[in-house]
Amino acid sequence: MAYSSVPYRAERVSEGEMLDRAVAFRDSMQTRRSVRQFSPDPVPRQVIELAVETASTAPSGAHRQPWTFVLIGDQETKRAIREAAETEERENYEGGRIPPHWREALEPLGTDWRKPYLETVPWIVVLFEQRYGIDTGGSKIHHFYVKESVGIAAGLFVAALHNAGLATLTHTPSPMAFLSRLLDRPENERPFCLFPIGYPAPDCEVPAIERKHLNEVLVEAPGTGV
Ligand code: IYR
């Protein structure tokens, strides 16, 4: 059955205002960095909830909203996640599970198997993708473009946290199946990304990387003109 439709009257701003807003948002997002050193300072739970609400505005295939955000705030679970993530990552880095081309790509970032920040942060959010849904009668509901939909939600989540003045890291300990067990998630869900969330540590440092310039990421299709 079709949805009924409702009027949509989005605010229309002048071009000047539009440019100002676009510049301000670009400038703000340019200051975002992925962080691996966090402060243990507490962060209000409500801010995380608001960021999840923002993330959950993401468009999704057939509006199935195929995501679950799992909030972790207790020290014991954080420690269990750290231990399991480090066990896997140690095998990756020291057990030779990372192929040479991957090791080379990571070397400039200086990452290793140690993930102490998983215990330092006030909050961890693990984003799960729902490979399919389950209706109230227990039947499976098809989900569409799950990776794309959840990826967009993850991007909005990162932006929402940054906008609130918080830092995070898109962390994908590999393999991530331990998160399903530790967090007792149902069979239809798979871990997509783990987000340690907090303030950067006062002595936090990040790699001196640069972002690609506009002309490296935007090309004109033939016939577009000026
Ligand atoms: N998941 C590992 C390895 C890793 C992979 C990529 I690609 C990175 O950009 C960073 C790390 C880890 O967390 O160390």
mmCIF file of C-alpha atoms and ligand atoms in Angstrom:
data_model
loop_
_atom_site.group_PDB
_atom_site.id
_atom_site.type_symbol
_atom_site.label_atom_id
_atom_site.label_comp_id
_atom_site.label_asym_id
_atom_site.label_seq_id
_atom_site.Cartn_x
_atom_site.Cartn_y
_atom_site.Cartn_z
ATOM 1 C CA MET A 1 0.000 0.000 0.000
ATOM 2 C CA ALA A 2 1.299 3.453 -0.900
ATOM 3 C CA TYR A 3 2.232 5.970 1.746
ATOM 4 C CA SER A 4 -0.114 8.957 1.880
ATOM 5 C CA SER A 5 1.777 12.092 0.864
ATOM 6 C CA VAL A 6 2.312 15.234 2.876
ATOM 7 C CA PRO A 7 3.426 18.690 1.722
ATOM 8 C CA TYR A 8 7.156 19.324 1.853
ATOM 9 C CA ARG A 9 8.028 23.009 2.087
ATOM 10 C CA ALA A 10 11.750 23.182 2.674
ATOM 11 C CA GLU A 11 13.228 26.518 3.605
ATOM 12 C CA ARG A 12 14.653 28.275 0.532
ATOM 13 C CA VAL A 13 17.618 30.523 1.254
ATOM 14 C CA SER A 14 19.217 33.260 -0.862
ATOM 15 C CA GLU A 15 22.336 32.333 -2.834
ATOM 16 C CA GLY A 16 24.455 34.509 -0.551
ATOM 17 C CA GLU A 17 23.137 32.787 2.536
ATOM 18 C CA MET A 18 23.557 29.437 0.787
ATOM 19 C CA LEU A 19 27.220 30.149 0.114
ATOM 20 C CA ASP A 20 27.824 31.350 3.646
ATOM 21 C CA ARG A 21 26.316 28.183 5.056
ATOM 22 C CA ALA A 22 28.189 25.940 2.631
ATOM 23 C CA VAL A 23 31.508 27.591 3.513
ATOM 24 C CA ALA A 24 30.815 27.435 7.236
ATOM 25 C CA PHE A 25 29.910 23.745 7.098
ATOM 26 C CA ARG A 26 32.887 22.909 4.887
ATOM 27 C CA ASP A 27 35.220 24.811 7.231
ATOM 28 C CA SER A 28 33.785 23.065 10.243
ATOM 29 C CA MET A 29 34.120 19.617 8.687
ATOM 30 C CA GLN A 30 37.680 20.407 7.605
ATOM 31 C CA THR A 31 38.615 20.584 11.282
ATOM 32 C CA ARG A 32 37.377 17.030 11.922
ATOM 33 C CA ARG A 33 40.083 14.475 12.574
ATOM 34 C CA SER A 34 40.002 10.807 13.406
ATOM 35 C CA VAL A 35 41.478 10.515 16.860
ATOM 36 C CA ARG A 36 43.238 7.666 18.679
ATOM 37 C CA GLN A 37 44.022 9.446 21.937
ATOM 38 C CA PHE A 38 40.963 10.318 23.970
ATOM 39 C CA SER A 39 40.261 12.060 27.257
ATOM 40 C CA PRO A 40 38.342 10.053 29.880
ATOM 41 C CA ASP A 41 36.182 13.123 30.602
ATOM 42 C CA PRO A 42 32.478 12.269 30.749
ATOM 43 C CA VAL A 43 30.144 13.207 27.893
ATOM 44 C CA PRO A 44 26.382 13.536 28.420
ATOM 45 C CA ARG A 45 24.529 10.469 27.161
ATOM 46 C CA GLN A 46 21.913 12.749 25.596
ATOM 47 C CA VAL A 47 24.467 14.138 23.134
ATOM 48 C CA ILE A 48 25.185 10.613 21.879
ATOM 49 C CA GLU A 49 21.462 9.927 21.610
ATOM 50 C CA LEU A 50 20.983 13.124 19.599
ATOM 51 C CA ALA A 51 23.821 12.146 17.243
ATOM 52 C CA VAL A 52 22.203 8.745 16.741
ATOM 53 C CA GLU A 53 18.896 10.454 15.952
ATOM 54 C CA THR A 54 20.730 12.582 13.392
ATOM 55 C CA ALA A 55 22.440 9.528 11.883
ATOM 56 C CA SER A 56 19.094 7.806 11.684
ATOM 57 C CA THR A 57 17.805 10.520 9.331
ATOM 58 C CA ALA A 58 19.945 8.900 6.609
ATOM 59 C CA PRO A 59 18.195 7.890 3.410
ATOM 60 C CA SER A 60 17.964 4.114 3.048
ATOM 61 C CA GLY A 61 16.895 1.528 0.496
ATOM 62 C CA ALA A 62 13.072 1.430 0.455
ATOM 63 C CA HIS A 63 13.216 3.383 3.732
ATOM 64 C CA ARG A 64 13.970 0.188 5.634
ATOM 65 C CA GLN A 65 16.454 2.010 7.940
ATOM 66 C CA PRO A 66 18.581 -1.123 8.295
ATOM 67 C CA TRP A 67 20.709 -0.021 11.223
ATOM 68 C CA THR A 68 21.052 -0.570 14.963
ATOM 69 C CA PHE A 69 23.300 1.581 17.141
ATOM 70 C CA VAL A 70 24.495 -0.169 20.306
ATOM 71 C CA LEU A 71 25.571 2.125 23.142
ATOM 72 C CA ILE A 72 28.276 0.967 25.558
ATOM 73 C CA GLY A 73 29.023 3.010 28.667
ATOM 74 C CA ASP A 74 30.104 0.528 31.327
ATOM 75 C CA GLN A 75 33.759 -0.068 31.999
ATOM 76 C CA GLU A 76 33.494 -3.847 32.046
ATOM 77 C CA THR A 77 32.052 -4.075 28.533
ATOM 78 C CA LYS A 78 34.560 -1.531 27.241
ATOM 79 C CA ARG A 79 37.362 -3.649 28.673
ATOM 80 C CA ALA A 80 35.913 -6.812 27.108
ATOM 81 C CA ILE A 81 35.710 -5.049 23.726
ATOM 82 C CA ARG A 82 39.282 -3.812 24.068
ATOM 83 C CA GLU A 83 40.580 -7.252 24.964
ATOM 84 C CA ALA A 84 38.781 -8.978 22.093
ATOM 85 C CA ALA A 85 39.731 -6.257 19.579
ATOM 86 C CA GLU A 86 43.377 -6.388 20.651
ATOM 87 C CA THR A 87 43.435 -10.173 20.411
ATOM 88 C CA GLU A 88 42.218 -9.964 16.809
ATOM 89 C CA GLU A 89 44.439 -7.033 15.890
ATOM 90 C CA ARG A 90 47.503 -8.645 17.442
ATOM 91 C CA GLU A 91 46.944 -11.592 15.157
ATOM 92 C CA ASN A 92 46.609 -9.153 12.250
ATOM 93 C CA TYR A 93 49.729 -7.138 12.968
ATOM 94 C CA GLU A 94 52.006 -9.728 14.555
ATOM 95 C CA GLY A 95 50.549 -13.008 13.322
ATOM 96 C CA GLY A 96 50.976 -11.969 9.694
ATOM 97 C CA ARG A 97 47.261 -11.736 8.939
ATOM 98 C CA ILE A 98 47.770 -8.267 7.385
ATOM 99 C CA PRO A 99 49.143 -8.676 3.856
ATOM 100 C CA PRO A 100 52.307 -6.676 2.992
ATOM 101 C CA HIS A 101 50.522 -4.070 0.830
ATOM 102 C CA TRP A 102 48.171 -3.337 3.728
ATOM 103 C CA ARG A 103 51.019 -3.139 6.242
ATOM 104 C CA GLU A 104 52.759 -0.617 3.977
ATOM 105 C CA ALA A 105 49.606 1.498 3.703
ATOM 106 C CA LEU A 106 49.219 1.576 7.495
ATOM 107 C CA GLU A 107 52.849 2.275 8.302
ATOM 108 C CA PRO A 108 52.628 6.072 7.800
ATOM 109 C CA LEU A 109 49.658 6.159 10.185
ATOM 110 C CA GLY A 110 51.650 4.342 12.867
ATOM 111 C CA THR A 111 48.741 2.157 13.978
ATOM 112 C CA ASP A 112 49.410 -1.071 15.853
ATOM 113 C CA TRP A 113 47.407 -3.759 17.658
ATOM 114 C CA ARG A 114 47.069 -1.788 20.869
ATOM 115 C CA LYS A 115 43.676 -0.109 21.333
ATOM 116 C CA PRO A 116 43.808 1.460 24.836
ATOM 117 C CA TYR A 117 41.359 4.176 23.805
ATOM 118 C CA LEU A 118 38.594 1.554 23.847
ATOM 119 C CA GLU A 119 38.793 1.706 27.644
ATOM 120 C CA THR A 120 39.517 5.432 27.945
ATOM 121 C CA VAL A 121 36.489 6.792 26.134
ATOM 122 C CA PRO A 122 33.287 7.557 28.011
ATOM 123 C CA TRP A 123 31.225 5.924 25.258
ATOM 124 C CA ILE A 124 31.523 3.362 22.514
ATOM 125 C CA VAL A 125 28.832 3.037 19.881
ATOM 126 C CA VAL A 126 28.823 -0.018 17.650
ATOM 127 C CA LEU A 127 26.814 0.375 14.476
ATOM 128 C CA PHE A 128 25.264 -2.862 13.219
ATOM 129 C CA GLU A 129 23.814 -3.394 9.766
ATOM 130 C CA GLN A 130 20.593 -5.371 9.604
ATOM 131 C CA ARG A 131 20.998 -7.770 6.698
ATOM 132 C CA TYR A 132 17.241 -8.290 6.879
ATOM 133 C CA GLY A 133 14.465 -7.116 9.177
ATOM 134 C CA ILE A 134 12.024 -9.108 11.288
ATOM 135 C CA ASP A 135 8.377 -8.063 11.493
ATOM 136 C CA THR A 136 6.183 -8.315 14.573
ATOM 137 C CA GLY A 137 5.073 -11.801 13.490
ATOM 138 C CA GLY A 138 8.694 -12.964 13.242
ATOM 139 C CA SER A 139 8.816 -13.054 9.409
ATOM 140 C CA LYS A 140 11.834 -11.791 7.510
ATOM 141 C CA ILE A 141 11.627 -8.373 5.809
ATOM 142 C CA HIS A 142 13.890 -7.741 2.848
ATOM 143 C CA HIS A 143 16.432 -4.950 3.276
ATOM 144 C CA PHE A 144 17.947 -3.194 0.254
ATOM 145 C CA TYR A 145 21.280 -1.475 -0.342
ATOM 146 C CA VAL A 146 22.230 -2.241 3.227
ATOM 147 C CA LYS A 147 25.917 -1.268 3.009
ATOM 148 C CA GLU A 148 25.122 1.973 1.196
ATOM 149 C CA SER A 149 22.367 2.910 3.648
ATOM 150 C CA VAL A 150 24.392 2.113 6.752
ATOM 151 C CA GLY A 151 27.447 3.835 5.284
ATOM 152 C CA ILE A 152 25.448 7.032 4.849
ATOM 153 C CA ALA A 153 24.153 6.760 8.423
ATOM 154 C CA ALA A 154 27.737 6.301 9.625
ATOM 155 C CA GLY A 155 28.797 9.451 7.774
ATOM 156 C CA LEU A 156 26.013 11.476 9.306
ATOM 157 C CA PHE A 157 26.927 10.102 12.728
ATOM 158 C CA VAL A 158 30.545 11.206 12.326
ATOM 159 C CA ALA A 159 29.381 14.675 11.237
ATOM 160 C CA ALA A 160 26.871 14.939 14.102
ATOM 161 C CA LEU A 161 29.489 14.031 16.708
ATOM 162 C CA HIS A 162 31.933 16.530 15.253
ATOM 163 C CA ASN A 163 29.261 19.207 15.186
ATOM 164 C CA ALA A 164 28.665 18.579 18.899
ATOM 165 C CA GLY A 165 32.369 19.083 19.623
ATOM 166 C CA LEU A 166 33.227 15.418 20.069
ATOM 167 C CA ALA A 167 35.802 13.211 18.427
ATOM 168 C CA THR A 168 35.542 9.661 17.183
ATOM 169 C CA LEU A 169 37.368 7.057 15.163
ATOM 170 C CA THR A 170 35.793 4.839 12.531
ATOM 171 C CA HIS A 171 37.256 1.638 13.879
ATOM 172 C CA THR A 172 36.750 -1.741 12.239
ATOM 173 C CA PRO A 173 38.603 -4.318 14.312
ATOM 174 C CA SER A 174 38.944 -7.255 12.008
ATOM 175 C CA PRO A 175 37.244 -9.684 12.124
ATOM 176 C CA MET A 176 34.414 -8.049 14.060
ATOM 177 C CA ALA A 177 32.220 -11.072 14.831
ATOM 178 C CA PHE A 178 33.194 -10.909 18.520
ATOM 179 C CA LEU A 179 31.037 -7.778 18.806
ATOM 180 C CA SER A 180 27.885 -9.759 17.983
ATOM 181 C CA ARG A 181 28.674 -12.224 20.761
ATOM 182 C CA LEU A 182 29.778 -9.667 23.345
ATOM 183 C CA LEU A 183 26.807 -7.402 22.704
ATOM 184 C CA ASP A 184 24.349 -10.272 22.283
ATOM 185 C CA ARG A 185 23.044 -9.121 18.914
ATOM 186 C CA PRO A 186 20.541 -11.150 16.901
ATOM 187 C CA GLU A 187 21.359 -13.249 13.831
ATOM 188 C CA ASN A 188 20.077 -10.635 11.339
ATOM 189 C CA GLU A 189 22.663 -8.054 12.464
ATOM 190 C CA ARG A 190 26.327 -7.790 11.508
ATOM 191 C CA PRO A 191 28.837 -5.306 12.992
ATOM 192 C CA PHE A 192 29.527 -2.477 10.538
ATOM 193 C CA CYS A 193 31.713 -0.015 12.442
ATOM 194 C CA LEU A 194 32.783 0.727 15.996
ATOM 195 C CA PHE A 195 32.951 4.320 17.209
ATOM 196 C CA PRO A 196 34.911 5.219 20.345
ATOM 197 C CA ILE A 197 33.527 8.631 21.337
ATOM 198 C CA GLY A 198 34.833 11.364 23.595
ATOM 199 C CA TYR A 199 36.971 14.475 23.710
ATOM 200 C CA PRO A 200 40.447 14.284 22.236
ATOM 201 C CA ALA A 201 43.128 13.942 24.935
ATOM 202 C CA PRO A 202 44.746 17.309 25.814
ATOM 203 C CA ASP A 203 48.043 16.013 24.343
ATOM 204 C CA CYS A 204 46.354 14.332 21.367
ATOM 205 C CA GLU A 205 48.355 14.227 18.157
ATOM 206 C CA VAL A 206 47.188 13.224 14.704
ATOM 207 C CA PRO A 207 49.104 12.458 11.512
ATOM 208 C CA ALA A 208 49.940 15.533 9.400
ATOM 209 C CA ILE A 209 47.851 14.365 6.476
ATOM 210 C CA GLU A 210 46.259 16.550 3.823
ATOM 211 C CA ARG A 211 42.947 16.059 2.141
ATOM 212 C CA LYS A 212 42.639 15.800 -1.594
ATOM 213 C CA HIS A 213 42.032 19.131 -3.295
ATOM 214 C CA LEU A 214 38.668 19.786 -4.933
ATOM 215 C CA ASN A 215 40.154 19.375 -8.407
ATOM 216 C CA GLU A 216 41.341 15.891 -7.480
ATOM 217 C CA VAL A 217 37.946 14.702 -6.331
ATOM 218 C CA LEU A 218 35.565 16.616 -8.599
ATOM 219 C CA VAL A 219 35.622 16.219 -12.349
ATOM 220 C CA GLU A 220 33.264 17.625 -14.920
ATOM 221 C CA ALA A 221 31.312 15.300 -17.132
ATOM 222 C CA PRO A 222 31.767 16.040 -20.842
ATOM 223 C CA GLY A 223 29.411 18.853 -21.916
ATOM 224 C CA THR A 224 29.030 20.369 -18.456
ATOM 225 C CA GLY A 225 30.733 23.655 -19.384
ATOM 226 C CA VAL A 226 31.451 26.349 -16.862
HETATM 227 N N1 IYR B 1 41.728 -2.470 11.795
HETATM 228 C C1 IYR B 1 43.151 -2.336 12.049
HETATM 229 C C2 IYR B 1 43.927 -1.951 10.848
HETATM 230 C C3 IYR B 1 43.613 -0.664 10.196
HETATM 231 C C4 IYR B 1 43.173 -0.678 8.888
HETATM 232 C C5 IYR B 1 42.955 0.487 8.216
HETATM 233 I I1 IYR B 1 42.427 0.405 6.264
HETATM 234 C C6 IYR B 1 43.163 1.748 8.853
HETATM 235 O O1 IYR B 1 42.927 2.926 8.178
HETATM 236 C C7 IYR B 1 43.614 1.744 10.149
HETATM 237 C C8 IYR B 1 43.796 0.533 10.829
HETATM 238 C C9 IYR B 1 43.395 -1.370 13.219
HETATM 239 O O2 IYR B 1 42.441 -0.811 13.738
HETATM 240 O O3 IYR B 1 44.527 -1.186 13.632
#
